Coordinates of N, CA and C in Angstrom, one line a residue:
X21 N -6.8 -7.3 27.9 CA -5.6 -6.6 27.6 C -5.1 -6.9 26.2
X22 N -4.7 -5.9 25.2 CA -4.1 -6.2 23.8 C -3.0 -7.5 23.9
X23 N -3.0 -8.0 23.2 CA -2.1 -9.2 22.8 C -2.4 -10.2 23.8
X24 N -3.0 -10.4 24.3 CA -2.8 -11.0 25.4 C -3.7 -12.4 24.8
X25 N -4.1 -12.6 23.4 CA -4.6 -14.0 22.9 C -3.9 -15.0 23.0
X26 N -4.1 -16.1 23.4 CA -3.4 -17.2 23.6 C -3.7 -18.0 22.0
X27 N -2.7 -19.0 21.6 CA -2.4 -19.7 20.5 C -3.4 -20.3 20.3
X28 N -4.2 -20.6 20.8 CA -5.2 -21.7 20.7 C -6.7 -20.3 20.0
X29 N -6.4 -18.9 20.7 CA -7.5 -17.9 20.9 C -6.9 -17.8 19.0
X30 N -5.9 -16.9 19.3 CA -5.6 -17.0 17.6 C -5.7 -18.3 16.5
X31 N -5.6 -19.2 16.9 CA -6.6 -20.1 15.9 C -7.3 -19.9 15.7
X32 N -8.1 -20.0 16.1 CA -9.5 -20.1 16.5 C -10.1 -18.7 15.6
X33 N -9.6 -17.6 15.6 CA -9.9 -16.4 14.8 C -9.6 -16.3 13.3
X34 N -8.5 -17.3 13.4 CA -8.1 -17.3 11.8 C -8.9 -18.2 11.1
X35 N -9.4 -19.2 12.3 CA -9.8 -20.2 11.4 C -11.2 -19.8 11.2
X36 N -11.9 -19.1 11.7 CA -13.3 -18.5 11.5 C -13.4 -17.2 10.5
X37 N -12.5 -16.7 10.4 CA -11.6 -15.8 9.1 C -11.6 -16.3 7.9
X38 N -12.0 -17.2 8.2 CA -12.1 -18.0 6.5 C -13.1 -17.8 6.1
X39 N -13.1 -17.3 4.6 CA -14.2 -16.8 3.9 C -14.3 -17.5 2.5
X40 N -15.6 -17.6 2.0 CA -15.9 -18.3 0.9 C -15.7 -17.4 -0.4
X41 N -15.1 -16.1 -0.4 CA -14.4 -15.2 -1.3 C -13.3 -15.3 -1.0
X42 N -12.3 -15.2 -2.3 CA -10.8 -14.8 -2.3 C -10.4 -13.6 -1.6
X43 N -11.5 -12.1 -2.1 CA -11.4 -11.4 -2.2 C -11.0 -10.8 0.0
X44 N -12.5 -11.5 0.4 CA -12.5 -11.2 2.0 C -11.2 -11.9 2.6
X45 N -10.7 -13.1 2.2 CA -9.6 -13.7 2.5 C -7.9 -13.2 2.7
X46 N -8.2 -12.3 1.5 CA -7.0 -11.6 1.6 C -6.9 -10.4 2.5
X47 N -8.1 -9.7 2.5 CA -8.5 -8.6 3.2 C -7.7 -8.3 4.6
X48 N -8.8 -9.9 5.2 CA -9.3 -10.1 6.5 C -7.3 -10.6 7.0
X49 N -7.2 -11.2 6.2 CA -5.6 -12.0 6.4 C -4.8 -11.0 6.6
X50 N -4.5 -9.8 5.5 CA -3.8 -8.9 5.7 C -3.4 -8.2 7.0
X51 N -4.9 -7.7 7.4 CA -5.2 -7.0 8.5 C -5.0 -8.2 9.8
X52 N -5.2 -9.3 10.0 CA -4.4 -10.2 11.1 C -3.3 -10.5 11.2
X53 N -2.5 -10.0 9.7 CA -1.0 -9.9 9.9 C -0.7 -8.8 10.5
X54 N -1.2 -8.2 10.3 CA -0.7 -6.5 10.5 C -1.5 -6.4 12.0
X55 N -2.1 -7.2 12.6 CA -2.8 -6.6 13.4 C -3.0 -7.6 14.4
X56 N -2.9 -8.5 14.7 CA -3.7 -9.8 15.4 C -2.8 -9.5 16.7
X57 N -1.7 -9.3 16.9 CA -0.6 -9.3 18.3 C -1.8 -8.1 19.0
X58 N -2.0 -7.2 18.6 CA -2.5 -6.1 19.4 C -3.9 -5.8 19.6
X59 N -4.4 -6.9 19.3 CA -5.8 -7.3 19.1 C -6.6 -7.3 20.7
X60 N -7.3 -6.5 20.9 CA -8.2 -7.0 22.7 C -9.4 -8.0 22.4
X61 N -9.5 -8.6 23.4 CA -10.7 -9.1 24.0 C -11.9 -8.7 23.2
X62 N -12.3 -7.5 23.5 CA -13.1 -6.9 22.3 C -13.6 -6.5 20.9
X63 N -12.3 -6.8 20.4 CA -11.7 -6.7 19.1 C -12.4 -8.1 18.8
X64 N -11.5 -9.0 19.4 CA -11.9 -10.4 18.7 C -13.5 -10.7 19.1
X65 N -14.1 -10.2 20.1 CA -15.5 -10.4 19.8 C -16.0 -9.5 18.7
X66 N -15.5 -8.7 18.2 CA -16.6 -7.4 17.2 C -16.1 -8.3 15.6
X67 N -14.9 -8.8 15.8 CA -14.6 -9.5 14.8 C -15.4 -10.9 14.4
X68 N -15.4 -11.4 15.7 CA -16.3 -12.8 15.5 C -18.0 -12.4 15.1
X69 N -18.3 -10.8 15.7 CA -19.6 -11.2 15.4 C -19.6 -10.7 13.4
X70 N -18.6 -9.7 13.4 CA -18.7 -9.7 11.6 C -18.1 -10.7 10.9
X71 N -17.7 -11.6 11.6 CA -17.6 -13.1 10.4 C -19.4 -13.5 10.3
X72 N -19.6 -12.8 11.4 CA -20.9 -13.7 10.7 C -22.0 -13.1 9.5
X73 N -21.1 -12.6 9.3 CA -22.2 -11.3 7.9 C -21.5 -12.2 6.5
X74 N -22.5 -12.3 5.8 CA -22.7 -12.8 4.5 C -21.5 -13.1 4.2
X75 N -20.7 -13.8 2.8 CA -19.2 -13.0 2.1 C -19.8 -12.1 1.5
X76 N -20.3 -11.7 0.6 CA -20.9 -10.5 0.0 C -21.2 -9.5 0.1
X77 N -22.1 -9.3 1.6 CA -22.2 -8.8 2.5 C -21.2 -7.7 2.7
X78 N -20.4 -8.8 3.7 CA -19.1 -8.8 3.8 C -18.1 -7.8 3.3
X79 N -17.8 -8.6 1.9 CA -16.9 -7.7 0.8 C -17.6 -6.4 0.2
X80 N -19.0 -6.4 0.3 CA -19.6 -5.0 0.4 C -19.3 -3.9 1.0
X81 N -19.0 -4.0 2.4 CA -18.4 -3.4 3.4 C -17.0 -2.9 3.3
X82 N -16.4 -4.0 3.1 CA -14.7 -4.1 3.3 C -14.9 -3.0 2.4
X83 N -14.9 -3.0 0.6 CA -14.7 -2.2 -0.3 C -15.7 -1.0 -0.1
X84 N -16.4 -0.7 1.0 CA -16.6 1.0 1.2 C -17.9 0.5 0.0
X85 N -18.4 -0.3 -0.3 CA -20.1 -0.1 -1.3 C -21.0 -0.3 -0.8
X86 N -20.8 -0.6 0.8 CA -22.3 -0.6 1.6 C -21.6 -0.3 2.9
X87 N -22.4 0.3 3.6 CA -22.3 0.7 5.0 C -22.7 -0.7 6.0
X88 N -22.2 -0.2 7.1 CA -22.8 -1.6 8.3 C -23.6 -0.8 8.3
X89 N -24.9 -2.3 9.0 CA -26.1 -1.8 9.4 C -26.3 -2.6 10.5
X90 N -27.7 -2.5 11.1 CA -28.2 -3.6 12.4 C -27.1 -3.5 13.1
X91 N -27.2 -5.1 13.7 CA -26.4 -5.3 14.6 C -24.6 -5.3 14.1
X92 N -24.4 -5.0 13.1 CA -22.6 -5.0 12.8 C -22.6 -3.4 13.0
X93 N -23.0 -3.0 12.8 CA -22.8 -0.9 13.2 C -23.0 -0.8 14.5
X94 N -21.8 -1.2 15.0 CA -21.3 -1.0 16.5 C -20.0 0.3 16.4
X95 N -19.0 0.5 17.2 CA -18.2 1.6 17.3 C -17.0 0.4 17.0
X96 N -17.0 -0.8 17.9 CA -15.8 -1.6 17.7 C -15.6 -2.1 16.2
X97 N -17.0 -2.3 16.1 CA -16.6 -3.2 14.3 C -16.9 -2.0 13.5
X98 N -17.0 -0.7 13.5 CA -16.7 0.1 12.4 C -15.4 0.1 12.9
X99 N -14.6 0.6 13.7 CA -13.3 0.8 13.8 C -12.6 -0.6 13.4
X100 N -12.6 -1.5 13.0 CA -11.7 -2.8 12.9 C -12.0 -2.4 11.5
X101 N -13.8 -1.7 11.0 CA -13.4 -2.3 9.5 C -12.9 -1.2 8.6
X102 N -12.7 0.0 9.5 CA -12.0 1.1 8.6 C -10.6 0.7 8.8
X103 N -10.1 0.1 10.0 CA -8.5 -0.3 9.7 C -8.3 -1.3 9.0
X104 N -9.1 -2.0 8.6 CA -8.9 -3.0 7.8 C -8.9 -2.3 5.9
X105 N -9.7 -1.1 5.6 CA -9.9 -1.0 4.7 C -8.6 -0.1 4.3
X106 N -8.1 0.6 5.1 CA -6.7 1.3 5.3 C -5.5 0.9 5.0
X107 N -5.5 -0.6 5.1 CA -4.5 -1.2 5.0 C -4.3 -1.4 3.2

């Protein structure tokens, strides 16, 4: 159910949120301000598996210069990362 992360779940997201760019940092930050209360269960999994894409990678995506591919071109993690690029 949305919001329904407990304090210890939202650590745990921010702290894997951390990126070895400035650039993904602010990104990713933004969009957990704006967004983390209403976050599902699924969310934070589609999220945890795109932390694990490059930073480069990564900031490729965010800024719309590479498309997801493989396994990050899911329906959940394109939708998290076009709200993220919206913001």
């Amino acid at each position: 159910m949305p919001g329904d992360l407990s304090d210890l779940d939202r650590a745990r997201l921010r702290w894997r949120a951390r990126r070895g760019l400035l650039e993904n940092d602010l990104i990713i930050t933004r969009f957990l301000d704006a967004c983390e209360a209403q976050l599902s269960e699924a969310d934070v999994r589609a999220l945890t598996q795109l932390f694990e894409m490059g930073d480069n990678e990564l900031l490729d995506v965010l800024l719309g210069r590479s498309d997801l591919d493989g396994v990050y071109d899911t329906p959940d993690i394109r939708r998290l990362v076009e709200h993220m690029k919206a913001l």
